[in-house]
Amino acid sequence: TSCNITNGNKIFVGWSTSSSATSGTFTVNDANTATYYAVWATPSCNISNASSANPTTPTNNAPNCSVTCGTGYHFGNGANSTTTGTVSGTAGNTSVSSNNACNLNKYTVTFKTGNTSIDSMSVNHGEATTLRSISSLSSGVPAALKSNGWVFNGWATTYTATSNYSDEASVAFTGDTTLYGIWKRDITYNYYSN
C-alpha cells in the first residue's frame, strides 16, 4: 500500500516501531500486529559559494534547497543578476550538494580611446586581472594620438580623468567597466625677450 504523506521540509526515510527512531525501513511485516511510526529527517544543503542554503518543501520526497549565492556569484547559468534559485536532490536522500549551482560572475572590460572601442576582455569577479597594454592595442588607436607628441598616460574610468590605472596594471573588477585611454602631450613654450 502506498500513501502520500508529508511533514514540512522533512524527507520520509522509512517506518519504525520506535517513535524516536532516526532511520527506518520501507518494508513492514503485515503478519505481525505492530504500530509503525513514520521516520523523518531534515535534509542538509551543501551548496558551494552560497551565502545561504535552506531546506524547502520536498517534491515527491526529493529534498529541495532554497539557495542565495554569495557576493560575486550568480545562480546556475543565468545572468549575473540572478542570485537565487532552488537545487533539488534525489528522492529519499537526506542531503543536497552542488559545486556548480553558484557560479562566479563574469564581466566585460571595454577599452576606448574617446568614444571609439578598441578592445574588450572578459574578467572574473574580484580576481586581479592585468589590463591590456596600449602597445597591444595600437591598431585601434587613432593615428593622431600616435604622433604629434602624444604619450599614453594610463587607463581611467572617465575620459576626462588624468589616470586611474597604469598600462598593464593589475585590477580586480566587480562589474562591467569601460576604461578610457588617457593621453597627454607635453608642450614646450619658449619665451624670447627683446
JSON list of C-alpha atoms in Angstrom, two decimals:
[
{"chain": "A", "resi": 1, "resn": "THR", "atom": "CA", "xyz": [0.00, 0.00, 0.00]},
{"chain": "A", "resi": 2, "resn": "SER", "atom": "CA", "xyz": [1.32, 3.44, -0.82]},
{"chain": "A", "resi": 3, "resn": "CYS", "atom": "CA", "xyz": [0.38, 6.75, 0.67]},
{"chain": "A", "resi": 4, "resn": "ASN", "atom": "CA", "xyz": [1.29, 10.35, 0.09]},
{"chain": "A", "resi": 5, "resn": "ILE", "atom": "CA", "xyz": [2.29, 11.90, 3.39]},
{"chain": "A", "resi": 6, "resn": "THR", "atom": "CA", "xyz": [4.39, 14.96, 4.04]},
{"chain": "A", "resi": 7, "resn": "ASN", "atom": "CA", "xyz": [5.98, 16.65, 7.03]},
{"chain": "A", "resi": 8, "resn": "GLY", "atom": "CA", "xyz": [7.02, 20.19, 6.17]},
{"chain": "A", "resi": 9, "resn": "ASN", "atom": "CA", "xyz": [10.58, 20.36, 4.83]},
{"chain": "A", "resi": 10, "resn": "LYS", "atom": "CA", "xyz": [11.49, 16.86, 6.03]},
{"chain": "A", "resi": 11, "resn": "ILE", "atom": "CA", "xyz": [12.21, 13.74, 3.97]},
{"chain": "A", "resi": 12, "resn": "PHE", "atom": "CA", "xyz": [10.46, 10.43, 4.69]},
{"chain": "A", "resi": 13, "resn": "VAL", "atom": "CA", "xyz": [13.16, 7.83, 5.41]},
{"chain": "A", "resi": 14, "resn": "GLY", "atom": "CA", "xyz": [11.00, 4.82, 6.32]},
{"chain": "A", "resi": 15, "resn": "TRP", "atom": "CA", "xyz": [8.93, 3.15, 9.04]},
{"chain": "A", "resi": 16, "resn": "SER", "atom": "CA", "xyz": [9.92, 2.06, 12.52]},
{"chain": "A", "resi": 17, "resn": "THR", "atom": "CA", "xyz": [8.24, 0.52, 15.53]},
{"chain": "A", "resi": 18, "resn": "SER", "atom": "CA", "xyz": [10.05, 3.11, 17.68]},
{"chain": "A", "resi": 19, "resn": "SER", "atom": "CA", "xyz": [8.65, 6.63, 17.85]},
{"chain": "A", "resi": 20, "resn": "SER", "atom": "CA", "xyz": [12.18, 8.03, 18.43]},
{"chain": "A", "resi": 21, "resn": "ALA", "atom": "CA", "xyz": [13.93, 6.22, 15.54]},
{"chain": "A", "resi": 22, "resn": "THR", "atom": "CA", "xyz": [16.27, 8.16, 13.25]},
{"chain": "A", "resi": 23, "resn": "SER", "atom": "CA", "xyz": [16.28, 5.51, 10.50]},
{"chain": "A", "resi": 24, "resn": "GLY", "atom": "CA", "xyz": [13.63, 3.21, 9.18]},
{"chain": "A", "resi": 25, "resn": "THR", "atom": "CA", "xyz": [12.72, 0.53, 6.71]},
{"chain": "A", "resi": 26, "resn": "PHE", "atom": "CA", "xyz": [10.41, 0.64, 3.72]},
{"chain": "A", "resi": 27, "resn": "THR", "atom": "CA", "xyz": [9.33, -2.99, 4.27]},
{"chain": "A", "resi": 28, "resn": "VAL", "atom": "CA", "xyz": [6.88, -3.81, 7.05]},
{"chain": "A", "resi": 29, "resn": "ASN", "atom": "CA", "xyz": [5.72, -7.24, 8.20]},
{"chain": "A", "resi": 30, "resn": "ASP", "atom": "CA", "xyz": [1.97, -7.45, 7.63]},
{"chain": "A", "resi": 31, "resn": "ALA", "atom": "CA", "xyz": [1.80, -10.71, 9.62]},
{"chain": "A", "resi": 32, "resn": "ASN", "atom": "CA", "xyz": [2.61, -9.02, 12.91]},
{"chain": "A", "resi": 33, "resn": "THR", "atom": "CA", "xyz": [0.39, -6.64, 14.77]},
{"chain": "A", "resi": 34, "resn": "ALA", "atom": "CA", "xyz": [2.51, -3.55, 15.46]},
{"chain": "A", "resi": 35, "resn": "THR", "atom": "CA", "xyz": [2.38, 0.20, 15.46]},
{"chain": "A", "resi": 36, "resn": "TYR", "atom": "CA", "xyz": [4.63, 1.77, 12.84]},
{"chain": "A", "resi": 37, "resn": "TYR", "atom": "CA", "xyz": [5.86, 5.35, 13.05]},
{"chain": "A", "resi": 38, "resn": "ALA", "atom": "CA", "xyz": [6.94, 7.42, 10.08]},
{"chain": "A", "resi": 39, "resn": "VAL", "atom": "CA", "xyz": [10.62, 8.38, 10.36]},
{"chain": "A", "resi": 40, "resn": "TRP", "atom": "CA", "xyz": [11.56, 11.84, 9.06]},
{"chain": "A", "resi": 41, "resn": "ALA", "atom": "CA", "xyz": [14.89, 13.60, 8.52]},
{"chain": "A", "resi": 42, "resn": "THR", "atom": "CA", "xyz": [15.65, 17.23, 7.84]},
{"chain": "A", "resi": 43, "resn": "PRO", "atom": "CA", "xyz": [17.82, 17.38, 4.71]},
{"chain": "A", "resi": 44, "resn": "SER", "atom": "CA", "xyz": [21.14, 19.19, 4.71]},
{"chain": "A", "resi": 45, "resn": "CYS", "atom": "CA", "xyz": [22.07, 21.69, 1.99]},
{"chain": "A", "resi": 46, "resn": "ASN", "atom": "CA", "xyz": [25.73, 21.79, 0.94]},
{"chain": "A", "resi": 47, "resn": "ILE", "atom": "CA", "xyz": [26.00, 24.37, -1.84]},
{"chain": "A", "resi": 48, "resn": "SER", "atom": "CA", "xyz": [29.41, 25.81, -2.72]},
{"chain": "A", "resi": 49, "resn": "ASN", "atom": "CA", "xyz": [29.69, 29.63, -2.89]},
{"chain": "A", "resi": 50, "resn": "ALA", "atom": "CA", "xyz": [26.23, 30.17, -1.38]},
{"chain": "A", "resi": 51, "resn": "SER", "atom": "CA", "xyz": [25.63, 32.75, 1.34]},
{"chain": "A", "resi": 52, "resn": "SER", "atom": "CA", "xyz": [22.60, 30.71, 2.44]},
{"chain": "A", "resi": 53, "resn": "ALA", "atom": "CA", "xyz": [21.04, 27.35, 1.53]},
{"chain": "A", "resi": 54, "resn": "ASN", "atom": "CA", "xyz": [17.98, 26.12, 3.42]},
{"chain": "A", "resi": 55, "resn": "PRO", "atom": "CA", "xyz": [15.69, 23.10, 3.01]},
{"chain": "A", "resi": 56, "resn": "THR", "atom": "CA", "xyz": [12.26, 23.78, 1.50]},
{"chain": "A", "resi": 57, "resn": "THR", "atom": "CA", "xyz": [9.24, 21.58, 0.83]},
{"chain": "A", "resi": 58, "resn": "PRO", "atom": "CA", "xyz": [10.32, 18.33, -0.89]},
{"chain": "A", "resi": 59, "resn": "THR", "atom": "CA", "xyz": [8.95, 17.27, -4.27]},
{"chain": "A", "resi": 60, "resn": "ASN", "atom": "CA", "xyz": [7.91, 13.58, -4.33]},
{"chain": "A", "resi": 61, "resn": "ASN", "atom": "CA", "xyz": [10.18, 13.00, -1.30]},
{"chain": "A", "resi": 62, "resn": "ALA", "atom": "CA", "xyz": [13.16, 14.59, -3.09]},
{"chain": "A", "resi": 63, "resn": "PRO", "atom": "CA", "xyz": [14.80, 17.30, -0.97]},
{"chain": "A", "resi": 64, "resn": "ASN", "atom": "CA", "xyz": [14.90, 20.89, -2.22]},
{"chain": "A", "resi": 65, "resn": "CYS", "atom": "CA", "xyz": [17.17, 23.70, -1.06]},
{"chain": "A", "resi": 66, "resn": "SER", "atom": "CA", "xyz": [16.48, 27.39, -1.49]},
{"chain": "A", "resi": 67, "resn": "VAL", "atom": "CA", "xyz": [19.82, 28.97, -2.41]},
{"chain": "A", "resi": 68, "resn": "THR", "atom": "CA", "xyz": [21.13, 32.52, -2.28]},
{"chain": "A", "resi": 69, "resn": "CYS", "atom": "CA", "xyz": [24.53, 32.85, -3.91]},
{"chain": "A", "resi": 70, "resn": "GLY", "atom": "CA", "xyz": [27.33, 34.80, -2.24]},
{"chain": "A", "resi": 71, "resn": "THR", "atom": "CA", "xyz": [28.65, 38.17, -3.40]},
{"chain": "A", "resi": 72, "resn": "GLY", "atom": "CA", "xyz": [30.15, 37.94, -6.88]},
{"chain": "A", "resi": 73, "resn": "TYR", "atom": "CA", "xyz": [28.30, 34.74, -7.77]},
{"chain": "A", "resi": 74, "resn": "HIS", "atom": "CA", "xyz": [25.15, 34.06, -9.79]},
{"chain": "A", "resi": 75, "resn": "PHE", "atom": "CA", "xyz": [22.75, 31.12, -9.73]},
{"chain": "A", "resi": 76, "resn": "GLY", "atom": "CA", "xyz": [23.09, 28.46, -12.44]},
{"chain": "A", "resi": 77, "resn": "ASN", "atom": "CA", "xyz": [23.77, 29.56, -15.98]},
{"chain": "A", "resi": 78, "resn": "GLY", "atom": "CA", "xyz": [21.69, 32.71, -15.61]},
{"chain": "A", "resi": 79, "resn": "ALA", "atom": "CA", "xyz": [22.69, 36.33, -15.78]},
{"chain": "A", "resi": 80, "resn": "ASN", "atom": "CA", "xyz": [24.98, 37.90, -13.19]},
{"chain": "A", "resi": 81, "resn": "SER", "atom": "CA", "xyz": [21.89, 39.49, -11.60]},
{"chain": "A", "resi": 82, "resn": "THR", "atom": "CA", "xyz": [20.18, 36.12, -10.85]},
{"chain": "A", "resi": 83, "resn": "THR", "atom": "CA", "xyz": [21.41, 35.25, -7.36]},
{"chain": "A", "resi": 84, "resn": "THR", "atom": "CA", "xyz": [18.69, 32.90, -6.04]},
{"chain": "A", "resi": 85, "resn": "GLY", "atom": "CA", "xyz": [17.22, 29.57, -7.04]},
{"chain": "A", "resi": 86, "resn": "THR", "atom": "CA", "xyz": [16.34, 26.04, -5.96]},
{"chain": "A", "resi": 87, "resn": "VAL", "atom": "CA", "xyz": [18.60, 22.99, -6.07]},
{"chain": "A", "resi": 88, "resn": "SER", "atom": "CA", "xyz": [16.91, 19.56, -5.90]},
{"chain": "A", "resi": 89, "resn": "GLY", "atom": "CA", "xyz": [18.28, 16.27, -4.66]},
{"chain": "A", "resi": 90, "resn": "THR", "atom": "CA", "xyz": [17.32, 12.65, -5.29]},
{"chain": "A", "resi": 91, "resn": "ALA", "atom": "CA", "xyz": [14.15, 11.17, -3.77]},
{"chain": "A", "resi": 92, "resn": "GLY", "atom": "CA", "xyz": [14.84, 9.65, -0.37]},
{"chain": "A", "resi": 93, "resn": "ASN", "atom": "CA", "xyz": [18.26, 11.26, 0.06]},
{"chain": "A", "resi": 94, "resn": "THR", "atom": "CA", "xyz": [18.73, 13.47, 3.09]},
{"chain": "A", "resi": 95, "resn": "SER", "atom": "CA", "xyz": [21.28, 15.84, 1.58]},
{"chain": "A", "resi": 96, "resn": "VAL", "atom": "CA", "xyz": [21.59, 18.11, -1.43]},
{"chain": "A", "resi": 97, "resn": "SER", "atom": "CA", "xyz": [25.07, 19.00, -2.67]},
{"chain": "A", "resi": 98, "resn": "SER", "atom": "CA", "xyz": [26.20, 21.13, -5.58]},
{"chain": "A", "resi": 99, "resn": "ASN", "atom": "CA", "xyz": [29.51, 22.63, -6.65]},
{"chain": "A", "resi": 100, "resn": "ASN", "atom": "CA", "xyz": [28.08, 24.43, -9.67]},
{"chain": "A", "resi": 101, "resn": "ALA", "atom": "CA", "xyz": [24.80, 26.00, -8.54]},
{"chain": "A", "resi": 102, "resn": "CYS", "atom": "CA", "xyz": [26.52, 29.31, -7.71]},
{"chain": "A", "resi": 103, "resn": "ASN", "atom": "CA", "xyz": [28.96, 30.39, -10.41]},
{"chain": "A", "resi": 104, "resn": "LEU", "atom": "CA", "xyz": [31.48, 33.23, -10.42]},
{"chain": "A", "resi": 105, "resn": "ASN", "atom": "CA", "xyz": [30.23, 36.39, -12.15]},
{"chain": "A", "resi": 106, "resn": "LYS", "atom": "CA", "xyz": [31.97, 37.36, -15.38]},
{"chain": "A", "resi": 107, "resn": "TYR", "atom": "CA", "xyz": [32.22, 40.95, -16.55]},
{"chain": "A", "resi": 108, "resn": "THR", "atom": "CA", "xyz": [33.33, 42.79, -19.66]},
{"chain": "A", "resi": 109, "resn": "VAL", "atom": "CA", "xyz": [36.03, 45.43, -19.53]},
{"chain": "A", "resi": 110, "resn": "THR", "atom": "CA", "xyz": [35.84, 47.66, -22.62]},
{"chain": "A", "resi": 111, "resn": "PHE", "atom": "CA", "xyz": [38.85, 49.74, -23.70]},
{"chain": "A", "resi": 112, "resn": "LYS", "atom": "CA", "xyz": [38.19, 53.02, -25.51]},
{"chain": "A", "resi": 113, "resn": "THR", "atom": "CA", "xyz": [40.01, 56.00, -26.90]},
{"chain": "A", "resi": 114, "resn": "GLY", "atom": "CA", "xyz": [37.49, 58.82, -26.86]},
{"chain": "A", "resi": 115, "resn": "ASN", "atom": "CA", "xyz": [34.18, 57.20, -27.84]},
{"chain": "A", "resi": 116, "resn": "THR", "atom": "CA", "xyz": [35.80, 54.53, -30.01]},
{"chain": "A", "resi": 117, "resn": "SER", "atom": "CA", "xyz": [36.01, 50.98, -28.62]},
{"chain": "A", "resi": 118, "resn": "ILE", "atom": "CA", "xyz": [39.39, 49.46, -29.39]},
{"chain": "A", "resi": 119, "resn": "ASP", "atom": "CA", "xyz": [39.15, 46.17, -27.46]},
{"chain": "A", "resi": 120, "resn": "SER", "atom": "CA", "xyz": [37.42, 44.29, -24.65]},
{"chain": "A", "resi": 121, "resn": "MET", "atom": "CA", "xyz": [38.21, 41.45, -22.31]},
{"chain": "A", "resi": 122, "resn": "SER", "atom": "CA", "xyz": [36.26, 39.08, -20.06]},
{"chain": "A", "resi": 123, "resn": "VAL", "atom": "CA", "xyz": [37.17, 39.08, -16.36]},
{"chain": "A", "resi": 124, "resn": "ASN", "atom": "CA", "xyz": [36.04, 37.15, -13.28]},
{"chain": "A", "resi": 125, "resn": "HIS", "atom": "CA", "xyz": [34.54, 38.91, -10.27]},
{"chain": "A", "resi": 126, "resn": "GLY", "atom": "CA", "xyz": [37.17, 40.09, -7.81]},
{"chain": "A", "resi": 127, "resn": "GLU", "atom": "CA", "xyz": [40.13, 38.35, -9.50]},
{"chain": "A", "resi": 128, "resn": "ALA", "atom": "CA", "xyz": [43.17, 40.51, -10.20]},
{"chain": "A", "resi": 129, "resn": "THR", "atom": "CA", "xyz": [43.49, 40.90, -13.97]},
{"chain": "A", "resi": 130, "resn": "THR", "atom": "CA", "xyz": [46.31, 42.51, -15.93]},
{"chain": "A", "resi": 131, "resn": "LEU", "atom": "CA", "xyz": [44.99, 45.32, -18.12]},
{"chain": "A", "resi": 132, "resn": "ARG", "atom": "CA", "xyz": [45.77, 45.29, -21.80]},
{"chain": "A", "resi": 133, "resn": "SER", "atom": "CA", "xyz": [48.94, 47.08, -22.83]},
{"chain": "A", "resi": 134, "resn": "ILE", "atom": "CA", "xyz": [48.35, 50.04, -25.10]},
{"chain": "A", "resi": 135, "resn": "SER", "atom": "CA", "xyz": [51.08, 48.69, -27.39]},
{"chain": "A", "resi": 136, "resn": "SER", "atom": "CA", "xyz": [48.98, 45.54, -27.94]},
{"chain": "A", "resi": 137, "resn": "LEU", "atom": "CA", "xyz": [46.02, 47.72, -28.93]},
{"chain": "A", "resi": 138, "resn": "SER", "atom": "CA", "xyz": [47.88, 50.12, -31.21]},
{"chain": "A", "resi": 139, "resn": "SER", "atom": "CA", "xyz": [45.88, 49.12, -34.30]},
{"chain": "A", "resi": 140, "resn": "GLY", "atom": "CA", "xyz": [42.79, 50.66, -32.69]},
{"chain": "A", "resi": 141, "resn": "VAL", "atom": "CA", "xyz": [44.49, 53.87, -31.56]},
{"chain": "A", "resi": 142, "resn": "PRO", "atom": "CA", "xyz": [43.85, 56.86, -33.85]},
{"chain": "A", "resi": 143, "resn": "ALA", "atom": "CA", "xyz": [46.92, 57.88, -35.87]},
{"chain": "A", "resi": 144, "resn": "ALA", "atom": "CA", "xyz": [46.78, 61.43, -34.49]},
{"chain": "A", "resi": 145, "resn": "LEU", "atom": "CA", "xyz": [47.49, 60.05, -31.00]},
{"chain": "A", "resi": 146, "resn": "LYS", "atom": "CA", "xyz": [50.48, 58.04, -32.18]},
{"chain": "A", "resi": 147, "resn": "SER", "atom": "CA", "xyz": [52.27, 61.15, -33.34]},
{"chain": "A", "resi": 148, "resn": "ASN", "atom": "CA", "xyz": [52.46, 64.85, -32.60]},
{"chain": "A", "resi": 149, "resn": "GLY", "atom": "CA", "xyz": [53.98, 64.27, -29.16]},
{"chain": "A", "resi": 150, "resn": "TRP", "atom": "CA", "xyz": [51.04, 62.45, -27.54]},
{"chain": "A", "resi": 151, "resn": "VAL", "atom": "CA", "xyz": [52.03, 59.95, -24.82]},
{"chain": "A", "resi": 152, "resn": "PHE", "atom": "CA", "xyz": [49.82, 57.28, -23.28]},
{"chain": "A", "resi": 153, "resn": "ASN", "atom": "CA", "xyz": [49.23, 58.15, -19.60]},
{"chain": "A", "resi": 154, "resn": "GLY", "atom": "CA", "xyz": [47.16, 55.13, -18.47]},
{"chain": "A", "resi": 155, "resn": "TRP", "atom": "CA", "xyz": [43.54, 53.98, -18.22]},
{"chain": "A", "resi": 156, "resn": "ALA", "atom": "CA", "xyz": [40.69, 55.76, -16.43]},
{"chain": "A", "resi": 157, "resn": "THR", "atom": "CA", "xyz": [37.01, 55.12, -15.77]},
{"chain": "A", "resi": 158, "resn": "THR", "atom": "CA", "xyz": [36.08, 58.53, -17.27]},
{"chain": "A", "resi": 159, "resn": "TYR", "atom": "CA", "xyz": [37.53, 60.11, -20.36]},
{"chain": "A", "resi": 160, "resn": "THR", "atom": "CA", "xyz": [38.18, 63.39, -18.51]},
{"chain": "A", "resi": 161, "resn": "ALA", "atom": "CA", "xyz": [40.33, 61.86, -15.75]},
{"chain": "A", "resi": 162, "resn": "THR", "atom": "CA", "xyz": [44.10, 62.17, -15.65]},
{"chain": "A", "resi": 163, "resn": "SER", "atom": "CA", "xyz": [44.56, 58.43, -14.99]},
{"chain": "A", "resi": 164, "resn": "ASN", "atom": "CA", "xyz": [43.33, 55.68, -12.64]},
{"chain": "A", "resi": 165, "resn": "TYR", "atom": "CA", "xyz": [45.42, 52.72, -13.76]},
{"chain": "A", "resi": 166, "resn": "SER", "atom": "CA", "xyz": [48.84, 52.45, -15.34]},
{"chain": "A", "resi": 167, "resn": "ASP", "atom": "CA", "xyz": [49.49, 50.47, -18.51]},
{"chain": "A", "resi": 168, "resn": "GLU", "atom": "CA", "xyz": [49.27, 46.73, -17.69]},
{"chain": "A", "resi": 169, "resn": "ALA", "atom": "CA", "xyz": [48.14, 47.39, -14.09]},
{"chain": "A", "resi": 170, "resn": "SER", "atom": "CA", "xyz": [46.63, 44.52, -12.12]},
{"chain": "A", "resi": 171, "resn": "VAL", "atom": "CA", "xyz": [42.99, 45.37, -11.28]},
{"chain": "A", "resi": 172, "resn": "ALA", "atom": "CA", "xyz": [40.10, 43.44, -9.66]},
{"chain": "A", "resi": 173, "resn": "PHE", "atom": "CA", "xyz": [36.68, 44.27, -11.14]},
{"chain": "A", "resi": 174, "resn": "THR", "atom": "CA", "xyz": [33.23, 43.91, -9.55]},
{"chain": "A", "resi": 175, "resn": "GLY", "atom": "CA", "xyz": [31.10, 44.82, -12.58]},
{"chain": "A", "resi": 176, "resn": "ASP", "atom": "CA", "xyz": [31.17, 45.67, -16.28]},
{"chain": "A", "resi": 177, "resn": "THR", "atom": "CA", "xyz": [33.63, 48.55, -16.73]},
{"chain": "A", "resi": 178, "resn": "THR", "atom": "CA", "xyz": [34.65, 50.92, -19.51]},
{"chain": "A", "resi": 179, "resn": "LEU", "atom": "CA", "xyz": [38.24, 52.18, -19.41]},
{"chain": "A", "resi": 180, "resn": "TYR", "atom": "CA", "xyz": [39.35, 55.17, -21.45]},
{"chain": "A", "resi": 181, "resn": "GLY", "atom": "CA", "xyz": [42.88, 55.64, -22.70]},
{"chain": "A", "resi": 182, "resn": "ILE", "atom": "CA", "xyz": [44.28, 58.86, -21.28]},
{"chain": "A", "resi": 183, "resn": "TRP", "atom": "CA", "xyz": [46.76, 60.67, -23.46]},
{"chain": "A", "resi": 184, "resn": "LYS", "atom": "CA", "xyz": [48.87, 63.70, -22.67]},
{"chain": "A", "resi": 185, "resn": "ARG", "atom": "CA", "xyz": [51.09, 65.91, -24.71]},
{"chain": "A", "resi": 186, "resn": "ASP", "atom": "CA", "xyz": [53.85, 67.96, -23.22]},
{"chain": "A", "resi": 187, "resn": "ILE", "atom": "CA", "xyz": [54.15, 71.30, -24.89]},
{"chain": "A", "resi": 188, "resn": "THR", "atom": "CA", "xyz": [57.25, 73.36, -24.55]},
{"chain": "A", "resi": 189, "resn": "TYR", "atom": "CA", "xyz": [56.87, 77.11, -24.69]},
{"chain": "A", "resi": 190, "resn": "ASN", "atom": "CA", "xyz": [59.88, 79.19, -25.47]},
{"chain": "A", "resi": 191, "resn": "TYR", "atom": "CA", "xyz": [59.96, 82.76, -24.29]},
{"chain": "A", "resi": 192, "resn": "TYR", "atom": "CA", "xyz": [62.25, 85.16, -26.02]},
{"chain": "A", "resi": 193, "resn": "SER", "atom": "CA", "xyz": [62.86, 88.59, -24.66]},
{"chain": "A", "resi": 194, "resn": "ASN", "atom": "CA", "xyz": [63.87, 91.56, -26.73]}
]
